[in-house]
mmCIF file of C-alpha atoms in Angstrom:
data_model
loop_
_atom_site.group_PDB
_atom_site.id
_atom_site.type_symbol
_atom_site.label_atom_id
_atom_site.label_comp_id
_atom_site.label_asym_id
_atom_site.label_seq_id
_atom_site.Cartn_x
_atom_site.Cartn_y
_atom_site.Cartn_z
ATOM 1 C CA THR K 1 31.107 105.329 59.260
ATOM 2 C CA GLN K 2 33.096 102.680 60.984
ATOM 3 C CA LEU K 3 31.444 101.002 63.870
ATOM 4 C CA LEU K 4 33.581 98.388 66.129
ATOM 5 C CA GLU K 5 30.791 96.015 67.675
ATOM 6 C CA GLN K 6 32.320 94.013 70.923
ATOM 7 C CA SER K 7 30.457 90.829 72.514
ATOM 8 C CA PRO K 8 29.961 89.873 74.524
ATOM 9 C CA GLN K 9 29.154 93.264 76.710
ATOM 10 C CA PHE K 10 29.553 91.348 80.236
ATOM 11 C CA LEU K 11 31.106 88.382 81.002
ATOM 12 C CA SER K 12 31.432 86.841 84.476
ATOM 13 C CA ILE K 13 33.453 83.350 85.198
ATOM 14 C CA GLN K 14 35.090 81.136 87.441
ATOM 15 C CA GLU K 15 38.914 81.454 87.829
ATOM 16 C CA GLY K 16 40.679 78.754 85.891
ATOM 17 C CA GLU K 17 38.239 79.187 83.033
ATOM 18 C CA ASN K 18 38.747 80.072 79.376
ATOM 19 C CA LEU K 19 36.886 82.828 77.350
ATOM 20 C CA THR K 20 37.073 84.455 74.505
ATOM 21 C CA VAL K 21 35.624 88.184 73.740
ATOM 22 C CA TYR K 22 34.693 89.686 69.942
ATOM 23 C CA CYS K 23 35.526 92.654 68.049
ATOM 24 C CA ASN K 24 33.269 92.984 65.019
ATOM 25 C CA SER K 25 32.853 95.291 62.233
ATOM 26 C CA SER K 26 31.553 95.515 58.533
ATOM 27 C CA SER K 27 34.579 97.555 57.788
ATOM 28 C CA VAL K 28 38.206 96.899 57.168
ATOM 29 C CA PHE K 29 41.173 98.397 59.196
ATOM 30 C CA SER K 30 44.255 98.620 58.704
ATOM 31 C CA SER K 31 44.945 97.648 62.323
ATOM 32 C CA LEU K 32 43.358 97.395 65.610
ATOM 33 C CA GLN K 33 44.171 97.873 69.188
ATOM 34 C CA TRP K 34 43.148 95.866 71.993
ATOM 35 C CA TYR K 35 43.378 97.681 75.889
ATOM 36 C CA ARG K 36 42.514 97.105 79.599
ATOM 37 C CA GLN K 37 40.968 99.769 81.373
ATOM 38 C CA GLU K 38 40.807 99.008 85.295
ATOM 39 C CA PRO K 39 38.258 101.013 87.300
ATOM 40 C CA GLY K 40 39.276 104.438 88.144
ATOM 41 C CA GLU K 41 42.152 104.263 85.823
ATOM 42 C CA GLY K 42 42.577 105.049 82.013
ATOM 43 C CA PRO K 43 42.830 102.260 79.331
ATOM 44 C CA VAL K 44 45.945 100.582 78.687
ATOM 45 C CA LEU K 45 47.352 99.432 75.861
ATOM 46 C CA LEU K 46 47.589 95.699 75.229
ATOM 47 C CA VAL K 47 48.507 95.070 71.535
ATOM 48 C CA THR K 48 48.086 96.113 68.092
ATOM 49 C CA VAL K 49 47.288 93.555 65.317
ATOM 50 C CA VAL K 50 48.274 94.513 62.041
ATOM 51 C CA THR K 51 48.393 91.837 59.216
ATOM 52 C CA GLY K 52 45.417 89.655 58.509
ATOM 53 C CA GLY K 53 45.589 86.158 60.335
ATOM 54 C CA GLU K 54 47.977 87.560 62.826
ATOM 55 C CA VAL K 55 48.228 85.953 65.964
ATOM 56 C CA LYS K 56 49.754 87.487 69.139
ATOM 57 C CA LYS K 57 50.470 86.491 72.538
ATOM 58 C CA LEU K 58 50.624 88.274 75.906
ATOM 59 C CA LYS K 59 51.200 85.625 78.299
ATOM 60 C CA ARG K 60 48.062 84.290 78.944
ATOM 61 C CA LEU K 61 46.090 86.407 76.086
ATOM 62 C CA THR K 62 45.899 85.771 72.736
ATOM 63 C CA PHE K 63 44.725 88.163 70.101
ATOM 64 C CA GLN K 64 43.848 87.537 66.540
ATOM 65 C CA PHE K 65 42.939 89.682 63.464
ATOM 66 C CA GLY K 66 40.814 88.152 61.188
ATOM 67 C CA ASP K 67 42.015 87.327 57.528
ATOM 68 C CA ALA K 68 39.849 90.172 56.339
ATOM 69 C CA ARG K 69 40.933 92.250 58.662
ATOM 70 C CA LYS K 70 37.107 93.347 59.754
ATOM 71 C CA ASP K 71 37.039 91.329 62.877
ATOM 72 C CA SER K 72 39.450 90.388 66.086
ATOM 73 C CA SER K 73 39.428 88.477 69.266
ATOM 74 C CA LEU K 74 40.945 87.900 72.511
ATOM 75 C CA HIS K 75 41.428 84.696 74.307
ATOM 76 C CA ILE K 76 42.408 84.567 78.001
ATOM 77 C CA THR K 77 43.503 81.146 79.079
ATOM 78 C CA ALA K 78 42.899 79.974 82.600
ATOM 79 C CA ALA K 79 41.613 83.225 83.841
ATOM 80 C CA GLN K 80 42.881 85.021 86.855
ATOM 81 C CA PRO K 81 41.257 87.821 88.767
ATOM 82 C CA GLY K 82 43.975 90.524 87.687
ATOM 83 C CA ASP K 83 42.384 89.855 84.387
ATOM 84 C CA THR K 84 39.116 91.775 85.377
ATOM 85 C CA GLY K 85 38.449 94.840 83.898
ATOM 86 C CA LEU K 86 37.040 96.589 80.735
ATOM 87 C CA TYR K 87 38.336 95.236 77.636
ATOM 88 C CA LEU K 88 38.169 97.632 74.671
ATOM 89 C CA CYS K 89 39.069 97.353 71.089
ATOM 90 C CA ALA K 90 39.970 100.417 69.157
ATOM 91 C CA GLY K 91 41.022 101.259 65.064
ATOM 92 C CA GLY K 92 40.824 103.432 62.424
ATOM 93 C CA SER K 93 41.907 107.015 61.513
ATOM 94 C CA ASP K 94 39.216 108.742 63.034
ATOM 95 C CA ILE K 95 40.353 106.372 66.444
ATOM 96 C CA ILE K 96 37.099 104.762 67.458
ATOM 97 C CA PHE K 97 36.435 102.331 70.094
ATOM 98 C CA GLY K 98 33.991 99.615 70.744
ATOM 99 C CA LYS K 99 31.830 100.090 73.895
ATOM 100 C CA GLY K 100 33.931 97.018 75.921
ATOM 101 C CA THR K 101 33.312 93.729 77.212
ATOM 102 C CA ARG K 102 33.379 94.098 81.128
ATOM 103 C CA LEU K 103 34.983 90.749 82.163
ATOM 104 C CA HIS K 104 34.802 89.492 86.166
ATOM 105 C CA ILE K 105 37.003 87.054 87.047
ATOM 106 C CA LEU K 106 35.112 85.132 90.254
ATOM 107 C CA PRO K 107 37.830 83.692 92.846
ATOM 108 C CA ASP V 1 57.274 109.238 86.167
ATOM 109 C CA THR V 2 53.969 109.293 85.034
ATOM 110 C CA ALA V 3 53.761 109.180 81.257
ATOM 111 C CA VAL V 4 50.332 110.793 80.843
ATOM 112 C CA SER V 5 48.872 113.084 83.612
ATOM 113 C CA GLN V 6 45.921 114.986 84.264
ATOM 114 C CA THR V 7 44.494 117.127 86.687
ATOM 115 C CA PRO V 8 42.482 117.637 88.874
ATOM 116 C CA LYS V 9 41.298 114.168 89.028
ATOM 117 C CA TYR V 10 37.952 115.009 90.797
ATOM 118 C CA LEU V 11 36.241 118.096 89.587
ATOM 119 C CA VAL V 12 32.663 118.922 91.004
ATOM 120 C CA THR V 13 31.069 122.015 90.213
ATOM 121 C CA GLN V 14 27.720 124.088 89.400
ATOM 122 C CA MET V 15 26.274 124.553 86.131
ATOM 123 C CA GLY V 16 26.959 127.156 83.979
ATOM 124 C CA ASN V 17 30.492 127.483 85.607
ATOM 125 C CA ASP V 18 33.537 127.468 83.486
ATOM 126 C CA LYS V 19 36.106 125.391 84.381
ATOM 127 C CA SER V 20 39.397 123.544 83.419
ATOM 128 C CA ILE V 21 40.964 120.278 82.971
ATOM 129 C CA LYS V 22 45.017 120.175 82.653
ATOM 130 C CA CYS V 23 47.095 117.706 80.785
ATOM 131 C CA GLU V 24 50.870 116.766 80.399
ATOM 132 C CA GLN V 25 52.752 114.320 78.145
ATOM 133 C CA ASN V 26 56.287 113.511 79.043
ATOM 134 C CA LEU V 27 56.532 110.880 76.257
ATOM 135 C CA GLY V 28 57.791 113.151 73.847
ATOM 136 C CA HIS V 29 54.748 112.849 71.630
ATOM 137 C CA ASP V 30 53.399 115.045 69.036
ATOM 138 C CA THR V 31 49.887 114.125 69.339
ATOM 139 C CA MET V 32 47.186 114.734 72.049
ATOM 140 C CA TYR V 33 44.125 113.832 72.621
ATOM 141 C CA TRP V 34 40.609 114.431 74.551
ATOM 142 C CA TYR V 35 37.837 111.906 75.098
ATOM 143 C CA LYS V 36 34.885 111.465 76.739
ATOM 144 C CA GLN V 37 34.249 108.283 78.746
ATOM 145 C CA ASP V 38 30.291 108.298 79.716
ATOM 146 C CA SER V 39 28.315 106.723 82.516
ATOM 147 C CA LYS V 40 27.871 103.396 80.114
ATOM 148 C CA LYS V 41 31.627 103.368 79.324
ATOM 149 C CA PHE V 42 31.531 104.577 76.241
ATOM 150 C CA LEU V 43 34.820 105.769 74.720
ATOM 151 C CA LYS V 44 34.532 108.817 72.537
ATOM 152 C CA ILE V 45 37.400 110.958 70.940
ATOM 153 C CA MET V 46 36.521 115.115 71.241
ATOM 154 C CA PHE V 47 39.903 116.265 69.436
ATOM 155 C CA SER V 48 42.883 115.410 67.969
ATOM 156 C CA TYR V 49 45.706 118.123 68.109
ATOM 157 C CA ASN V 50 49.419 118.588 67.121
ATOM 158 C CA ASN V 51 51.408 121.389 66.731
ATOM 159 C CA LYS V 52 49.936 122.133 63.462
ATOM 160 C CA GLU V 53 46.757 120.880 63.126
ATOM 161 C CA LEU V 54 43.331 120.354 65.131
ATOM 162 C CA ILE V 55 40.897 118.151 64.470
ATOM 163 C CA ILE V 56 37.518 118.334 66.450
ATOM 164 C CA ASN V 57 34.557 115.932 66.288
ATOM 165 C CA GLU V 58 31.575 117.530 64.501
ATOM 166 C CA THR V 59 29.055 116.405 67.637
ATOM 167 C CA VAL V 60 31.299 118.230 70.241
ATOM 168 C CA PRO V 61 29.666 121.356 71.670
ATOM 169 C CA ASN V 62 31.680 124.521 70.888
ATOM 170 C CA ARG V 63 31.855 125.022 74.752
ATOM 171 C CA PHE V 64 35.132 122.613 74.816
ATOM 172 C CA SER V 65 38.119 123.726 73.267
ATOM 173 C CA PRO V 66 41.375 122.692 73.610
ATOM 174 C CA LYS V 67 44.221 124.830 74.583
ATOM 175 C CA SER V 68 48.024 123.941 73.871
ATOM 176 C CA PRO V 69 50.630 126.320 75.176
ATOM 177 C CA ASP V 70 53.374 123.937 74.132
ATOM 178 C CA LYS V 71 54.036 120.263 72.428
ATOM 179 C CA ALA V 72 53.712 118.665 76.117
ATOM 180 C CA HIS V 73 50.417 120.196 77.155
ATOM 181 C CA LEU V 74 46.693 120.155 75.788
ATOM 182 C CA ASN V 75 44.283 121.262 78.385
ATOM 183 C CA LEU V 76 40.224 121.042 77.972
ATOM 184 C CA HIS V 77 38.005 124.444 78.573
ATOM 185 C CA ILE V 78 34.678 124.036 79.105
ATOM 186 C CA ASN V 79 32.138 127.076 79.172
ATOM 187 C CA SER V 80 28.505 127.248 80.709
ATOM 188 C CA LEU V 81 29.191 123.683 82.025
ATOM 189 C CA GLU V 82 25.536 121.464 81.407
ATOM 190 C CA LEU V 83 24.431 118.714 83.553
ATOM 191 C CA GLY V 84 25.418 116.460 80.536
ATOM 192 C CA ASP V 85 28.827 116.917 80.475
ATOM 193 C CA SER V 86 28.913 114.989 83.790
ATOM 194 C CA ALA V 87 31.386 112.281 82.624
ATOM 195 C CA VAL V 88 35.159 110.911 82.797
ATOM 196 C CA TYR V 89 37.479 112.983 80.891
ATOM 197 C CA PHE V 90 40.635 111.553 79.519
ATOM 198 C CA CYS V 91 43.759 112.955 78.117
ATOM 199 C CA ALA V 92 46.063 110.589 75.682
ATOM 200 C CA SER V 93 48.941 111.357 73.497
ATOM 201 C CA SER V 94 50.650 109.071 70.549
ATOM 202 C CA HIS V 95 53.275 109.493 68.440
ATOM 203 C CA ARG V 96 51.998 111.007 65.103
ATOM 204 C CA GLN V 97 54.586 108.921 62.789
ATOM 205 C CA SER V 98 52.748 105.350 64.623
ATOM 206 C CA PHE V 99 50.402 104.567 61.701
ATOM 207 C CA HIS V 100 48.418 102.621 64.034
ATOM 208 C CA ASN V 101 47.898 105.626 66.464
ATOM 209 C CA GLU V 102 48.300 103.515 69.540
ATOM 210 C CA GLN V 103 47.003 105.758 72.556
ATOM 211 C CA PHE V 104 48.730 106.358 75.946
ATOM 212 C CA PHE V 105 45.966 107.450 78.388
ATOM 213 C CA GLY V 106 45.749 109.583 81.261
ATOM 214 C CA PRO V 107 44.285 108.797 84.630
ATOM 215 C CA GLY V 108 41.340 110.371 83.595
ATOM 216 C CA THR V 109 39.625 113.338 85.585
ATOM 217 C CA ARG V 110 35.816 112.355 86.534
ATOM 218 C CA LEU V 111 34.031 115.645 86.206
ATOM 219 C CA THR V 112 30.481 115.917 88.210
ATOM 220 C CA VAL V 113 27.799 119.008 86.945
ATOM 221 C CA LEU V 114 25.646 120.038 89.869
#
């Protein structure tokens, strides 16, 4: 059974700081997706990473897929209050989700 | 212009009742899904469905059944509601041809069973 472990579960930092959150598995994934979910709304797709070692940038967000395609990271530079939300990674043909990292950026 | 819509947004009902949640997508996708998100925000797939194939998560009780009148709609029927069914239910869609199963989610339906 494929599992995705996300860490940390919770993260609260000041505006302007940098942060990294992680999505790890013991299984190989053909691709991983990152979603952001805001309170009262559904998750919104941010990015899909496909190739081992791939790096994708979305403004201040940088996503990396591990060389072995078993893990991924999301780095946010100069976090803003608008980055607050639940960050979820997902993947697999059975579409499994990690339990998420709840991020809170303090103004 | 909403891509994936669900109704109702909130549903409060008594234990033992039967209820339905409706979902519609206007993205032209051929696969639709239902997810359950519990109080700890854990998102778990319940069903995936296209016009040829229904895949059921084996952990879902048979009180839950998806009904698809056409490719753009996938409704969720729940019989004999139980307290543990209280959660937020999300509908989603994707293009089956997308190898990566990228999901487009609706806004969710918060179900409270009293």
